[in-house]
Amino acid sequence: MFNAADYRRIYDRFLGPLAQDVSLLVNNGTGFDRYDGVMAHVSNWSESDLVPEGSIRLGDLRIIILGTDIPPGIGRLSQGDRVEIDGRAYGVINWDENTRSVGAELIAVEATIRG
């Protein structure tokens, strides 16, 4: 049976070489708090991933951020927050920390972003 450390090693091995530098921009009400240097795996959602009438649309991006790469002080990102990739800002559509957790331990976060 896998434990949290096993899953963390699997994600580190898979995402490490594929990750790229992104910035998280957290809406503070008057602007954005910027967190640079966050490593994330960025990919496209495929047509087979889409659910009719669902919130994800063709053209949206999927990002996966390891739990250890999320800066201290950042909790759940919401629709008012942004992710910047190569100088382009994308809005957060969904932030899911539940499907990549083992018990209470966060292994990775998967988010859908649109821009």
JSON list of N, CA, C and O in Angstrom, two decimals, residues 76-97:
[
{"chain": "A", "resi": 76, "resn": "ARG", "atom": "N", "xyz": [-5.96, 28.23, -0.46]},
{"chain": "A", "resi": 76, "resn": "ARG", "atom": "CA", "xyz": [-6.70, 27.90, -1.68]},
{"chain": "A", "resi": 76, "resn": "ARG", "atom": "C", "xyz": [-6.80, 29.14, -2.57]},
{"chain": "A", "resi": 76, "resn": "ARG", "atom": "O", "xyz": [-7.24, 30.18, -2.12]},
{"chain": "A", "resi": 77, "resn": "LEU", "atom": "N", "xyz": [-6.42, 29.03, -3.84]},
{"chain": "A", "resi": 77, "resn": "LEU", "atom": "CA", "xyz": [-6.62, 30.12, -4.79]},
{"chain": "A", "resi": 77, "resn": "LEU", "atom": "C", "xyz": [-8.05, 30.07, -5.30]},
{"chain": "A", "resi": 77, "resn": "LEU", "atom": "O", "xyz": [-8.63, 28.99, -5.45]},
{"chain": "A", "resi": 78, "resn": "SER", "atom": "N", "xyz": [-8.61, 31.22, -5.58]},
{"chain": "A", "resi": 78, "resn": "SER", "atom": "CA", "xyz": [-10.00, 31.29, -6.04]},
{"chain": "A", "resi": 78, "resn": "SER", "atom": "C", "xyz": [-10.07, 32.01, -7.38]},
{"chain": "A", "resi": 78, "resn": "SER", "atom": "O", "xyz": [-9.06, 32.41, -7.94]},
{"chain": "A", "resi": 79, "resn": "GLN", "atom": "N", "xyz": [-11.28, 32.24, -7.86]},
{"chain": "A", "resi": 79, "resn": "GLN", "atom": "CA", "xyz": [-11.46, 32.82, -9.18]},
{"chain": "A", "resi": 79, "resn": "GLN", "atom": "C", "xyz": [-10.96, 34.25, -9.30]},
{"chain": "A", "resi": 79, "resn": "GLN", "atom": "O", "xyz": [-10.78, 34.73, -10.39]},
{"chain": "A", "resi": 80, "resn": "GLY", "atom": "N", "xyz": [-10.73, 34.96, -8.21]},
{"chain": "A", "resi": 80, "resn": "GLY", "atom": "CA", "xyz": [-10.17, 36.31, -8.28]},
{"chain": "A", "resi": 80, "resn": "GLY", "atom": "C", "xyz": [-8.66, 36.32, -8.37]},
{"chain": "A", "resi": 80, "resn": "GLY", "atom": "O", "xyz": [-8.05, 37.38, -8.55]},
{"chain": "A", "resi": 81, "resn": "ASP", "atom": "N", "xyz": [-8.03, 35.15, -8.27]},
{"chain": "A", "resi": 81, "resn": "ASP", "atom": "CA", "xyz": [-6.58, 35.05, -8.30]},
{"chain": "A", "resi": 81, "resn": "ASP", "atom": "C", "xyz": [-6.09, 34.72, -9.70]},
{"chain": "A", "resi": 81, "resn": "ASP", "atom": "O", "xyz": [-6.88, 34.36, -10.58]},
{"chain": "A", "resi": 82, "resn": "ARG", "atom": "N", "xyz": [-4.78, 34.84, -9.90]},
{"chain": "A", "resi": 82, "resn": "ARG", "atom": "CA", "xyz": [-4.19, 34.64, -11.22]},
{"chain": "A", "resi": 82, "resn": "ARG", "atom": "C", "xyz": [-2.95, 33.76, -11.13]},
{"chain": "A", "resi": 82, "resn": "ARG", "atom": "O", "xyz": [-2.31, 33.66, -10.09]},
{"chain": "A", "resi": 83, "resn": "VAL", "atom": "N", "xyz": [-2.62, 33.16, -12.28]},
{"chain": "A", "resi": 83, "resn": "VAL", "atom": "CA", "xyz": [-1.35, 32.45, -12.46]},
{"chain": "A", "resi": 83, "resn": "VAL", "atom": "C", "xyz": [-0.70, 33.07, -13.68]},
{"chain": "A", "resi": 83, "resn": "VAL", "atom": "O", "xyz": [-1.34, 33.20, -14.73]},
{"chain": "A", "resi": 84, "resn": "GLU", "atom": "N", "xyz": [0.55, 33.47, -13.54]},
{"chain": "A", "resi": 84, "resn": "GLU", "atom": "CA", "xyz": [1.26, 34.08, -14.66]},
{"chain": "A", "resi": 84, "resn": "GLU", "atom": "C", "xyz": [2.29, 33.09, -15.21]},
{"chain": "A", "resi": 84, "resn": "GLU", "atom": "O", "xyz": [3.09, 32.55, -14.46]},
{"chain": "A", "resi": 85, "resn": "ILE", "atom": "N", "xyz": [2.20, 32.86, -16.52]},
{"chain": "A", "resi": 85, "resn": "ILE", "atom": "CA", "xyz": [3.11, 31.94, -17.20]},
{"chain": "A", "resi": 85, "resn": "ILE", "atom": "C", "xyz": [3.73, 32.69, -18.37]},
{"chain": "A", "resi": 85, "resn": "ILE", "atom": "O", "xyz": [2.99, 33.19, -19.23]},
{"chain": "A", "resi": 86, "resn": "ASP", "atom": "N", "xyz": [5.04, 32.78, -18.40]},
{"chain": "A", "resi": 86, "resn": "ASP", "atom": "CA", "xyz": [5.76, 33.48, -19.47]},
{"chain": "A", "resi": 86, "resn": "ASP", "atom": "C", "xyz": [5.20, 34.88, -19.71]},
{"chain": "A", "resi": 86, "resn": "ASP", "atom": "O", "xyz": [5.01, 35.31, -20.85]},
{"chain": "A", "resi": 87, "resn": "GLY", "atom": "N", "xyz": [4.89, 35.60, -18.63]},
{"chain": "A", "resi": 87, "resn": "GLY", "atom": "CA", "xyz": [4.42, 36.97, -18.74]},
{"chain": "A", "resi": 87, "resn": "GLY", "atom": "C", "xyz": [2.95, 37.14, -19.05]},
{"chain": "A", "resi": 87, "resn": "GLY", "atom": "O", "xyz": [2.46, 38.26, -19.15]},
{"chain": "A", "resi": 88, "resn": "ARG", "atom": "N", "xyz": [2.22, 36.06, -19.19]},
{"chain": "A", "resi": 88, "resn": "ARG", "atom": "CA", "xyz": [0.79, 36.13, -19.50]},
{"chain": "A", "resi": 88, "resn": "ARG", "atom": "C", "xyz": [-0.02, 35.66, -18.30]},
{"chain": "A", "resi": 88, "resn": "ARG", "atom": "O", "xyz": [0.25, 34.60, -17.73]},
{"chain": "A", "resi": 89, "resn": "ALA", "atom": "N", "xyz": [-1.02, 36.46, -17.92]},
{"chain": "A", "resi": 89, "resn": "ALA", "atom": "CA", "xyz": [-1.85, 36.14, -16.75]},
{"chain": "A", "resi": 89, "resn": "ALA", "atom": "C", "xyz": [-3.05, 35.30, -17.15]},
{"chain": "A", "resi": 89, "resn": "ALA", "atom": "O", "xyz": [-3.70, 35.56, -18.16]},
{"chain": "A", "resi": 90, "resn": "TYR", "atom": "N", "xyz": [-3.33, 34.29, -16.34]},
{"chain": "A", "resi": 90, "resn": "TYR", "atom": "CA", "xyz": [-4.47, 33.39, -16.53]},
{"chain": "A", "resi": 90, "resn": "TYR", "atom": "C", "xyz": [-5.32, 33.44, -15.26]},
{"chain": "A", "resi": 90, "resn": "TYR", "atom": "O", "xyz": [-4.78, 33.45, -14.16]},
{"chain": "A", "resi": 91, "resn": "GLY", "atom": "N", "xyz": [-6.62, 33.43, -15.42]},
{"chain": "A", "resi": 91, "resn": "GLY", "atom": "CA", "xyz": [-7.52, 33.39, -14.27]},
{"chain": "A", "resi": 91, "resn": "GLY", "atom": "C", "xyz": [-7.69, 31.98, -13.75]},
{"chain": "A", "resi": 91, "resn": "GLY", "atom": "O", "xyz": [-7.73, 31.02, -14.52]},
{"chain": "A", "resi": 92, "resn": "VAL", "atom": "N", "xyz": [-7.80, 31.86, -12.44]},
{"chain": "A", "resi": 92, "resn": "VAL", "atom": "CA", "xyz": [-8.03, 30.56, -11.82]},
{"chain": "A", "resi": 92, "resn": "VAL", "atom": "C", "xyz": [-9.50, 30.20, -11.95]},
{"chain": "A", "resi": 92, "resn": "VAL", "atom": "O", "xyz": [-10.38, 30.97, -11.57]},
{"chain": "A", "resi": 93, "resn": "ILE", "atom": "N", "xyz": [-9.78, 29.05, -12.53]},
{"chain": "A", "resi": 93, "resn": "ILE", "atom": "CA", "xyz": [-11.15, 28.55, -12.69]},
{"chain": "A", "resi": 93, "resn": "ILE", "atom": "C", "xyz": [-11.47, 27.56, -11.57]},
{"chain": "A", "resi": 93, "resn": "ILE", "atom": "O", "xyz": [-12.55, 27.58, -10.99]},
{"chain": "A", "resi": 94, "resn": "ASN", "atom": "N", "xyz": [-10.53, 26.68, -11.28]},
{"chain": "A", "resi": 94, "resn": "ASN", "atom": "CA", "xyz": [-10.73, 25.66, -10.25]},
{"chain": "A", "resi": 94, "resn": "ASN", "atom": "C", "xyz": [-9.40, 25.36, -9.59]},
{"chain": "A", "resi": 94, "resn": "ASN", "atom": "O", "xyz": [-8.37, 25.30, -10.26]},
{"chain": "A", "resi": 95, "resn": "TRP", "atom": "N", "xyz": [-9.41, 25.16, -8.28]},
{"chain": "A", "resi": 95, "resn": "TRP", "atom": "CA", "xyz": [-8.22, 24.82, -7.49]},
{"chain": "A", "resi": 95, "resn": "TRP", "atom": "C", "xyz": [-8.58, 23.59, -6.68]},
{"chain": "A", "resi": 95, "resn": "TRP", "atom": "O", "xyz": [-9.46, 23.64, -5.83]},
{"chain": "A", "resi": 96, "resn": "ASP", "atom": "N", "xyz": [-7.94, 22.45, -6.97]},
{"chain": "A", "resi": 96, "resn": "ASP", "atom": "CA", "xyz": [-8.32, 21.19, -6.34]},
{"chain": "A", "resi": 96, "resn": "ASP", "atom": "C", "xyz": [-7.14, 20.61, -5.57]},
{"chain": "A", "resi": 96, "resn": "ASP", "atom": "O", "xyz": [-6.20, 20.09, -6.17]},
{"chain": "A", "resi": 97, "resn": "GLU", "atom": "N", "xyz": [-7.20, 20.70, -4.26]},
{"chain": "A", "resi": 97, "resn": "GLU", "atom": "CA", "xyz": [-6.15, 20.09, -3.43]},
{"chain": "A", "resi": 97, "resn": "GLU", "atom": "C", "xyz": [-6.60, 18.77, -2.83]},
{"chain": "A", "resi": 97, "resn": "GLU", "atom": "O", "xyz": [-5.84, 18.12, -2.12]}
]
